[in-house]
Coordinates of C-alpha atoms (C1' of nucleotides) in Angstrom, one line a residue:
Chain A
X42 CA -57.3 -3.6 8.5
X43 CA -54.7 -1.5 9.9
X44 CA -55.2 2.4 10.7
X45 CA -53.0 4.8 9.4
X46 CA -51.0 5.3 6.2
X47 CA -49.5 1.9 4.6
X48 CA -46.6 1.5 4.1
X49 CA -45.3 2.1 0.7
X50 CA -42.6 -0.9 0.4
X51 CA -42.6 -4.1 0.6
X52 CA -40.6 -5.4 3.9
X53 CA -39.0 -8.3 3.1
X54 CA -38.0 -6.8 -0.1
X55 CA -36.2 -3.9 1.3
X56 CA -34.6 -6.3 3.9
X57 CA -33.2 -8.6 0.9
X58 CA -31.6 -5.4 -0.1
X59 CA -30.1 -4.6 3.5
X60 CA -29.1 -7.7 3.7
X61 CA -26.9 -8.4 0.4
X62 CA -25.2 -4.9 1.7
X63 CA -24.3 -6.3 4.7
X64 CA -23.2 -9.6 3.3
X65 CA -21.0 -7.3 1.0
X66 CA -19.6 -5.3 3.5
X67 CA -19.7 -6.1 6.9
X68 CA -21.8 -4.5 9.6
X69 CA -18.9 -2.2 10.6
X70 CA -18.5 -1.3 6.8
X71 CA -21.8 -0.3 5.7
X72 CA -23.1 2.8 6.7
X73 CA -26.9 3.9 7.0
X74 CA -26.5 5.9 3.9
X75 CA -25.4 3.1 2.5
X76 CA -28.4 1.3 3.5
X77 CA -31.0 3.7 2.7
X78 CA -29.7 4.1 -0.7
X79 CA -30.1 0.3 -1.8
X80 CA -33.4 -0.2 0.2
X81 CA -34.9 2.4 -2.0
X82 CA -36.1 4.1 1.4
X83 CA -34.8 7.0 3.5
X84 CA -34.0 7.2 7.1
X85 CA -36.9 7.5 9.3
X86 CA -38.9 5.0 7.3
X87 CA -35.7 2.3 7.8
X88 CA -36.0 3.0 11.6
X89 CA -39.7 2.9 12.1
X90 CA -39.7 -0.3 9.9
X91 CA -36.3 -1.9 11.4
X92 CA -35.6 -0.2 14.6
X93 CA -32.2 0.5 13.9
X94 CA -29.1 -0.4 12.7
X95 CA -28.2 -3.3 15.2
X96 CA -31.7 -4.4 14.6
X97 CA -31.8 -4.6 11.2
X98 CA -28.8 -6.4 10.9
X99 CA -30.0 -8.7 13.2
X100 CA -33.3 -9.4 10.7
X101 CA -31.6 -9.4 7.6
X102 CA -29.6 -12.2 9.5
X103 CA -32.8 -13.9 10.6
X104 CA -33.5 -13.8 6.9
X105 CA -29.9 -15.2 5.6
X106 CA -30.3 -18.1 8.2
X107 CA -33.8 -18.6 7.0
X108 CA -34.6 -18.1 3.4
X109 CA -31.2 -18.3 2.2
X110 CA -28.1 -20.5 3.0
X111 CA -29.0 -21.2 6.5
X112 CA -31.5 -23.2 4.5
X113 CA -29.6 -25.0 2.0
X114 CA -27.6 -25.9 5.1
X115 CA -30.6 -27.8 6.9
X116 CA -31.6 -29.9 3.9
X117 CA -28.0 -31.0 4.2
X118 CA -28.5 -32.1 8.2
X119 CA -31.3 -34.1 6.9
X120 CA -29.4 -36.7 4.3
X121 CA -30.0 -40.2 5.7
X122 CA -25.8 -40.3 6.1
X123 CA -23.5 -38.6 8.2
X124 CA -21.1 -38.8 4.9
X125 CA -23.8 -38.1 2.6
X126 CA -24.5 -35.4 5.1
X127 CA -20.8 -33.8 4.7
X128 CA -20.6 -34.9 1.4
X129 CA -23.8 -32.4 0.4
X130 CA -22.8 -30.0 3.3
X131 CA -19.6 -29.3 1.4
X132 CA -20.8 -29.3 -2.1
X133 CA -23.6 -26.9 -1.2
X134 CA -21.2 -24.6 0.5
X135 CA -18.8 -24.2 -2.7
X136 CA -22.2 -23.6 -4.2
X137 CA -23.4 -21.1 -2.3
X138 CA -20.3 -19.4 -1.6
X139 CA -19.8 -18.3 -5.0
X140 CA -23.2 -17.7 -6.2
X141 CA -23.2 -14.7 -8.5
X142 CA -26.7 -13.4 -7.4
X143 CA -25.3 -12.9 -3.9
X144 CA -21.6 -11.7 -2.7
X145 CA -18.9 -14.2 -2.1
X146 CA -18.3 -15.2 1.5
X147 CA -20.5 -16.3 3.9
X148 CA -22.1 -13.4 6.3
X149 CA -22.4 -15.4 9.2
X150 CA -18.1 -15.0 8.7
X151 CA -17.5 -11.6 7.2
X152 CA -20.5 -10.1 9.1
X153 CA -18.1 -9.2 11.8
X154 CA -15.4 -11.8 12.2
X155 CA -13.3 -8.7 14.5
X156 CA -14.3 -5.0 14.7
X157 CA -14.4 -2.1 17.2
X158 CA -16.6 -1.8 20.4
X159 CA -19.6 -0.7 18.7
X160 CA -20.4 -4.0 17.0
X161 CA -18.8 -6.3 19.5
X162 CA -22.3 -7.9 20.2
X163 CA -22.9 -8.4 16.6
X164 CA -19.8 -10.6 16.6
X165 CA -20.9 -12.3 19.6
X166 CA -24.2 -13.5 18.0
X167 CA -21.9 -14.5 14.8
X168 CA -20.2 -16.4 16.8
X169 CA -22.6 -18.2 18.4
X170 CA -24.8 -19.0 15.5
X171 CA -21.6 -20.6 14.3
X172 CA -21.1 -22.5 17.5
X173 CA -25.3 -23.6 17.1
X174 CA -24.2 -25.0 13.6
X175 CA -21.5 -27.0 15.0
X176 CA -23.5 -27.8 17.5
X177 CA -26.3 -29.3 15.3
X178 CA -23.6 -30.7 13.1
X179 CA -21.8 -33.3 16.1
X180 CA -25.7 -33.5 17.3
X181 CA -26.3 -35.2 14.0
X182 CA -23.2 -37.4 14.1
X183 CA -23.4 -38.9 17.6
X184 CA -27.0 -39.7 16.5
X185 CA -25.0 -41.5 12.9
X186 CA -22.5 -42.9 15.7
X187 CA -25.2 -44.3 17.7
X188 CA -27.2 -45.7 14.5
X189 CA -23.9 -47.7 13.4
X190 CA -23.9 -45.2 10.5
X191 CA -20.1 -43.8 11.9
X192 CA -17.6 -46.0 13.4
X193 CA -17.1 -46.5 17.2
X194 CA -14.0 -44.6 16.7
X195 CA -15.1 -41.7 15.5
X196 CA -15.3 -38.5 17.4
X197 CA -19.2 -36.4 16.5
X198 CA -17.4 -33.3 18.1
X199 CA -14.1 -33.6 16.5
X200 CA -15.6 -34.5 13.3
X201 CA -18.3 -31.8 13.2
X202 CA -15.4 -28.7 14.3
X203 CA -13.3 -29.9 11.5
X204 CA -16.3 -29.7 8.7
X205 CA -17.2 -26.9 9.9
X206 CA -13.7 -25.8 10.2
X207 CA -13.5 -26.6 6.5
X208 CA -16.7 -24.6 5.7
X209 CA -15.1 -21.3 7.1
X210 CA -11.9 -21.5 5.2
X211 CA -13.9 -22.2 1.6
X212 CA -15.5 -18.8 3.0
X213 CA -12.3 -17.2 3.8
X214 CA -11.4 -18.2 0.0
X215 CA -14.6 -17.3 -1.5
X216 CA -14.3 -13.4 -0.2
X217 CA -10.6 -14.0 -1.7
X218 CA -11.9 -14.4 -4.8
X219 CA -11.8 -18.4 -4.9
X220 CA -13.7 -20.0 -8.0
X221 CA -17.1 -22.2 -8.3
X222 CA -14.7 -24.6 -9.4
X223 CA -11.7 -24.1 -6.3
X224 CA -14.4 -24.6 -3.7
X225 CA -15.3 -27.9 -5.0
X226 CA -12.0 -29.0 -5.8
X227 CA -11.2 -28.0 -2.0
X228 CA -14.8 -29.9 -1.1
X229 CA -13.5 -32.9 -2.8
X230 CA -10.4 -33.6 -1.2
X231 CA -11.6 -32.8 2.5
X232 CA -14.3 -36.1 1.6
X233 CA -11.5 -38.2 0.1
X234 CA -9.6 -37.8 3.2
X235 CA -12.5 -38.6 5.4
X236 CA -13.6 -41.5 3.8
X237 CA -9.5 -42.6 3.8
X238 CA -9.6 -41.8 7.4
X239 CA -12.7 -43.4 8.7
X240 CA -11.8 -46.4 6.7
Chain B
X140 CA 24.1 12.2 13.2
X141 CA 20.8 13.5 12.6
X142 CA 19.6 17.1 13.2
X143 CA 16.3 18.1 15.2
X144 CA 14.8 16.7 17.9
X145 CA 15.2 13.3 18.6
X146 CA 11.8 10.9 18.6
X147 CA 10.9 10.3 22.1
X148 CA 9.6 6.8 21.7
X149 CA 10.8 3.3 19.8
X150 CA 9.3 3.3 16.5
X151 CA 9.1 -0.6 16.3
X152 CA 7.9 -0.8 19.6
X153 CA 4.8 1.4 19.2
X154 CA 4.3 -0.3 16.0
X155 CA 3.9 -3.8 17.5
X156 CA 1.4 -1.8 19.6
X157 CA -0.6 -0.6 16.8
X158 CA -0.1 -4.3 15.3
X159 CA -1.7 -5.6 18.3
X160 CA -4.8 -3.5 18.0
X161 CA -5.3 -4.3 14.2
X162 CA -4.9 -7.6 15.1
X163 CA -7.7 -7.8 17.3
X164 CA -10.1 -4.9 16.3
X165 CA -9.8 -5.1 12.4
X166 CA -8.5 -2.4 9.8
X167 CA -11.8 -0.4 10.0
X168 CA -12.6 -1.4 13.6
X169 CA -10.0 0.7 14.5
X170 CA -9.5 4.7 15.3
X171 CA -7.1 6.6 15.2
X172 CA -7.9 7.2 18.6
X173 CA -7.7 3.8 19.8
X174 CA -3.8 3.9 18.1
X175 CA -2.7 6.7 20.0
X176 CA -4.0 5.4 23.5
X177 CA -2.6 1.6 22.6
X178 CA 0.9 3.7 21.1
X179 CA 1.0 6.1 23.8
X180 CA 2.1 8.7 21.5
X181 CA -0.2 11.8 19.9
X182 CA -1.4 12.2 17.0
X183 CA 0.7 14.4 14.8
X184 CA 3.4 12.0 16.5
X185 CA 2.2 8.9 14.6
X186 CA 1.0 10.9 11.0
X187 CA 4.9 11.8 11.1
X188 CA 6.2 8.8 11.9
X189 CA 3.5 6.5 9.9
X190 CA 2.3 8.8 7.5
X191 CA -1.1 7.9 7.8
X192 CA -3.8 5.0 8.8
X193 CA -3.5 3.1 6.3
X194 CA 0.4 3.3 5.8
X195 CA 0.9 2.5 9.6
X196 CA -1.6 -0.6 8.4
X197 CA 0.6 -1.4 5.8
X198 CA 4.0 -1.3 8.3
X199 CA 2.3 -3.5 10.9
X200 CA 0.9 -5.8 8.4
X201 CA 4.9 -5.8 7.2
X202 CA 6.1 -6.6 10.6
X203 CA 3.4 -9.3 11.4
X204 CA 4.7 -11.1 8.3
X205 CA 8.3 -11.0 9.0
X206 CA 8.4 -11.0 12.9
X207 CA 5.1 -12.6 13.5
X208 CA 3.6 -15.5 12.3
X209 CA 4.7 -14.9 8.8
X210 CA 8.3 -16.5 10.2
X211 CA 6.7 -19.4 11.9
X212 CA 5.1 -19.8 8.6
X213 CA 8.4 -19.5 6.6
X214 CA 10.4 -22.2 8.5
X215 CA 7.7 -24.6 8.0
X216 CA 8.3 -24.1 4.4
X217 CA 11.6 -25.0 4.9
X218 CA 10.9 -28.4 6.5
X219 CA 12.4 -31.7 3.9
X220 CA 9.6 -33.2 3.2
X221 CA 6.4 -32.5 2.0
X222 CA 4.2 -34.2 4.5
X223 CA 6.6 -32.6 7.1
X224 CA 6.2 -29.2 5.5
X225 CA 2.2 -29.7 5.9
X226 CA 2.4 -31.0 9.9
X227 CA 4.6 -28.5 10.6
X228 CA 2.2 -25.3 9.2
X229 CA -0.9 -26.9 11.0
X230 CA 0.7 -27.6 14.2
X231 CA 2.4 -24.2 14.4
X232 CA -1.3 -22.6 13.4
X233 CA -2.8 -24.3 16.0
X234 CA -0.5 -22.4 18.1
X235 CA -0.1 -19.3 16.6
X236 CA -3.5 -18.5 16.2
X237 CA -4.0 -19.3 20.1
X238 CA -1.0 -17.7 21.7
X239 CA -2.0 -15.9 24.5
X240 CA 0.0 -13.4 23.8
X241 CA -1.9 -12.2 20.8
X242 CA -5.1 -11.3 20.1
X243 CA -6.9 -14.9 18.6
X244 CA -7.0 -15.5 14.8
X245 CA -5.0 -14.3 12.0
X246 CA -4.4 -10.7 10.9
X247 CA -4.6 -11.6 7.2
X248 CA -7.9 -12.9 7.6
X249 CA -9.7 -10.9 10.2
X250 CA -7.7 -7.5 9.3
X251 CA -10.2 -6.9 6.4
X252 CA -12.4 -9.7 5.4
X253 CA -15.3 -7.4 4.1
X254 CA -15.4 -4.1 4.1
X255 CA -17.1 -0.3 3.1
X256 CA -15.4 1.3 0.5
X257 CA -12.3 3.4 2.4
X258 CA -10.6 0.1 3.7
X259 CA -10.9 -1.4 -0.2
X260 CA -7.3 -1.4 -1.0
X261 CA -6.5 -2.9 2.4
X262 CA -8.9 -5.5 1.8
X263 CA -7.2 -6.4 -1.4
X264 CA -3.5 -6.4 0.0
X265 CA -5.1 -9.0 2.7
X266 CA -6.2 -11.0 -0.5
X267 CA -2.8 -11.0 -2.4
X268 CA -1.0 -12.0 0.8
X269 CA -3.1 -14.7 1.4
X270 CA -2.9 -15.8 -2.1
X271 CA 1.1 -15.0 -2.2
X272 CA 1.0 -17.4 0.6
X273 CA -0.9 -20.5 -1.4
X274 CA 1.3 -19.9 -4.1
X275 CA 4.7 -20.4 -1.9
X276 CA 2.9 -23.4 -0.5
X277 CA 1.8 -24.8 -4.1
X278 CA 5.7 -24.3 -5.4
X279 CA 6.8 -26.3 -2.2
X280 CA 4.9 -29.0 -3.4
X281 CA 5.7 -28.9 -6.7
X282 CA 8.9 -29.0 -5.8
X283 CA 8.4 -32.0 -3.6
X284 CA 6.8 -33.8 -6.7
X285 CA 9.8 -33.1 -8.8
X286 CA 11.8 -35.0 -5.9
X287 CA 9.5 -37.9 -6.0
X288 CA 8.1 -37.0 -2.5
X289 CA 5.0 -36.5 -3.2
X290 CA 3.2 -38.9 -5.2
X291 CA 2.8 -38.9 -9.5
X292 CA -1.0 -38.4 -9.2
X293 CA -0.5 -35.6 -6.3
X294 CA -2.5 -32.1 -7.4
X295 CA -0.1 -29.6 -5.7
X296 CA -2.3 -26.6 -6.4
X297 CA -5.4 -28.6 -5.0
X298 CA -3.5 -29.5 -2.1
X299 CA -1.9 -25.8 -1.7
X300 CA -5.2 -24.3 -2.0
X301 CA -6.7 -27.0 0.6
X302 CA -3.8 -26.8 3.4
X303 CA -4.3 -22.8 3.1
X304 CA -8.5 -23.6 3.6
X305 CA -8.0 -25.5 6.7
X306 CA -5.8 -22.8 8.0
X307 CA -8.1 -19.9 7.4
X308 CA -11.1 -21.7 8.8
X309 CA -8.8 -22.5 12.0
X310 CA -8.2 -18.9 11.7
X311 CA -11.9 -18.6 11.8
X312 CA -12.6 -20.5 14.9
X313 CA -9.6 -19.3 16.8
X314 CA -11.5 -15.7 16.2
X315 CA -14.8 -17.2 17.6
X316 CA -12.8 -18.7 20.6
X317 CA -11.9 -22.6 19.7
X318 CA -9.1 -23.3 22.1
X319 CA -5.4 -24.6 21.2
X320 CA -6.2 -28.4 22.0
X321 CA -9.5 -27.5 19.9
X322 CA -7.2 -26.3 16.7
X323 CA -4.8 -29.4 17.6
X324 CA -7.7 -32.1 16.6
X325 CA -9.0 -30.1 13.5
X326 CA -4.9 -30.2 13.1
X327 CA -4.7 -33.8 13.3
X328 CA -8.0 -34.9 11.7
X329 CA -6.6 -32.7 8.7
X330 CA -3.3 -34.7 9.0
X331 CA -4.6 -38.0 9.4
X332 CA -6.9 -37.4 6.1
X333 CA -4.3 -36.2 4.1
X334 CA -2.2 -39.0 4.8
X335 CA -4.7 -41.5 4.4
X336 CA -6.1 -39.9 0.7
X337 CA -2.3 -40.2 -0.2
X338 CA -1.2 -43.8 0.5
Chain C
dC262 C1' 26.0 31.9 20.8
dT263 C1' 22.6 31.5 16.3
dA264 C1' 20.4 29.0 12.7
dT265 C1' 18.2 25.0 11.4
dA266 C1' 15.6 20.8 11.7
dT267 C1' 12.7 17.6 13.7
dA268 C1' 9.4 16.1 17.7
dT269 C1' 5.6 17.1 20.8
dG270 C1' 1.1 18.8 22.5
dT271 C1' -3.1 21.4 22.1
dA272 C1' -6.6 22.5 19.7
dC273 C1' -8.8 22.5 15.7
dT274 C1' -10.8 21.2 10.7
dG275 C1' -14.6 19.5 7.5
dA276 C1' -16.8 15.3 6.6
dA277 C1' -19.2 11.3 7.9
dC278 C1' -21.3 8.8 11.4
dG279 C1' -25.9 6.9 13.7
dG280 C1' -30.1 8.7 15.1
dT281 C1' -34.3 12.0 15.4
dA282 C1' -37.8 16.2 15.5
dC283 C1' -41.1 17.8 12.9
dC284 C1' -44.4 18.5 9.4
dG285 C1' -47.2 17.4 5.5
dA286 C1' -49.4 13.3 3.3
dT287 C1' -52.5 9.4 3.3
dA288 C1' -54.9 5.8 5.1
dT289 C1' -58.9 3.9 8.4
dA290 C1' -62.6 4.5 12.2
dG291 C1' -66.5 6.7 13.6
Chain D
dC19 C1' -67.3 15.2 7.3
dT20 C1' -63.7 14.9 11.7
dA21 C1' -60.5 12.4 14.5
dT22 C1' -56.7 9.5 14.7
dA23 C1' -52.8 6.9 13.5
dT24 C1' -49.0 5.8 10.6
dC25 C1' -45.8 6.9 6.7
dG26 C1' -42.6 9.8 4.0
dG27 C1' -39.3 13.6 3.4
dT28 C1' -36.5 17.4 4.9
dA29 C1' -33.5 19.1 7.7
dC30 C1' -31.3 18.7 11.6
dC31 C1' -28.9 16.8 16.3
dG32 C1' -24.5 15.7 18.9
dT33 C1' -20.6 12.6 18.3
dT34 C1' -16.8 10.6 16.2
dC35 C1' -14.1 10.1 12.3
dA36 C1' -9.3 10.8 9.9
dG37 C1' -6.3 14.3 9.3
dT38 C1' -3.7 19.0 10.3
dA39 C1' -2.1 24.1 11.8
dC40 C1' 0.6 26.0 14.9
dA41 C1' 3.2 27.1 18.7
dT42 C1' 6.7 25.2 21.8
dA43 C1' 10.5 22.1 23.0
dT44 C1' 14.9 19.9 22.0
dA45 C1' 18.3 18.2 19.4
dT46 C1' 22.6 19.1 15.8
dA47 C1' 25.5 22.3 12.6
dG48 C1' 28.3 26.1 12.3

DNA sequence: CTATATATGTACTGAACGGTACCGATATAG
DNA sequence: CTATATCGGTACCGTTCAGTACATATATAG
């Protein structure tokens, strides 16, 4: 057992709670009051617990890419087609976008898409957790290319910047208030023109 | 003439200055402080001249839309046909959201994507412009069902509300650092399925 | 000229920011 | 029990924030 007085909340809890402020309002937007106030704890127990307020961005973000859609987003990599791949990819992004239990938008976008100085490096490692995505995403179609699953034609890294492409306007239009029912109707047509196009 | 001292400096040109720092460092990513160094006026120069942060916001969002990209965006509007009207906003996107001259990205989308509570209303001027925008686009295509250019079975708000989606998530990678020719393919892929879902 | 009106520059305001020193409380280790 | 280590709460730190008071400078109106 540990020494010392415990700890009288829960850490992933409170981190759930940092994080849905964050998703809500951006790193640059949500101040530690803001913090402290929906975590339930106040400040010196947020930066013994988190370190501070880059660092617990950067956990809650852990946490988003693990526990929540990051995950949802995996499954998707692992369909047995590169269109059933898209095809879930897309549908689970309207989904997620607009789920009412969390805000609309996707943080990995509104985290910190531009700000000031003090959270450039936050946008940095937005951006490149995007670009790991993509990444994953043409990884996973040169591997449908080479299986015969995709055409010779077709270009993994063209292909995977334009879903994701895709992904980050539905989240542009989800923070703008987009609908459940928007998302998918924008979902749908991006598959009917790939499956017109690879065709 | 007018009485008093005359302003030292050109009121649209330090405005394309503060536009330019908006632009590239968000609504709440941005001091006051950063203004008056990027302006090269003082303070109590720009509160007279501007009124205040958000109102000097508010004219710079104003110029970007008529001066800006909001022109390139309006002739492509104005382009015959439908299909036209489409190649034309992508392609000029692509470059728009790339020109060197500017910081990368869009203003309407990166000005105020999430935020705390102080840049609220700024957020939701973002959000009707953007959706102002659709609904121009979705009229265009009505009107270019009404003129038998665009198919019987055509969905113009899907296809408003789609075009607008691919454009925000270019806006998206042009902010994480995709380069023109990048844009270009998502462009073309974005072409080539729309054409191919139509015929 | 004087009177008036507007612009500029310095230096300031109160409030909010992120972050911390310090002390009392509460646990384990011996 | 005492010693030690961590937690929680108050009250604070220096800095930066958006916004402004005020004195000075420079124009026009008469």
């Amino acid at each position: 057992m540990q020494k010392g007085r415990p700890r009288e909340f829960c850490k992933e809890q409170v981190l759930d709670k940092a994080l849905h402020v964050f998703w809500e309002r951006g790193y640059e937007g949500t101040s530690l009051s803001d913090l402290t106030e929906a975590m339930g704890i106040n400040r010196p127990s947020l930066y013994a617990a988190f370190g501070n307020k880059e660092e617990l961005f950067r956990q809650a973000l852990d946490r988003y890419a693990e526990k929540g859609p990051g995950a949802v987003y995996r499954e998707a990599l692992a369909e047995p087609t590169a269109k059933a791949v898209v095809e879930r990819l897309l549908k689970s992004s309207a989904d997620c976008l607009t789920d009412p239990a969390n805000p609309p938008g996707c943080l990995a976008v509104q985290g910190a898409l531009s700000c000031g100085d003090a959270a450039e490096s936050i946008k940095q490692e937005l951006c490149q957790r995007r670009a790991r995505v993509e990444q994953e995403l043409r990884l996973r179609f040169e591997r449908a290319k080479a299986e015969g699953d995709l055409g010779r034609k077709s270009e993994p890294e063209s292909l995977a910047r334009y879903v994701m492409t895709v992904m980050q306007g539905m989240s542009v239009q989800a923070a703008g208030g987009a609908s459940r029912a928007d998302l998918h109707a924008v979902a749908d047509m991006a598959l009917r023109g790939l499956a017109a196009a690879e065709s």
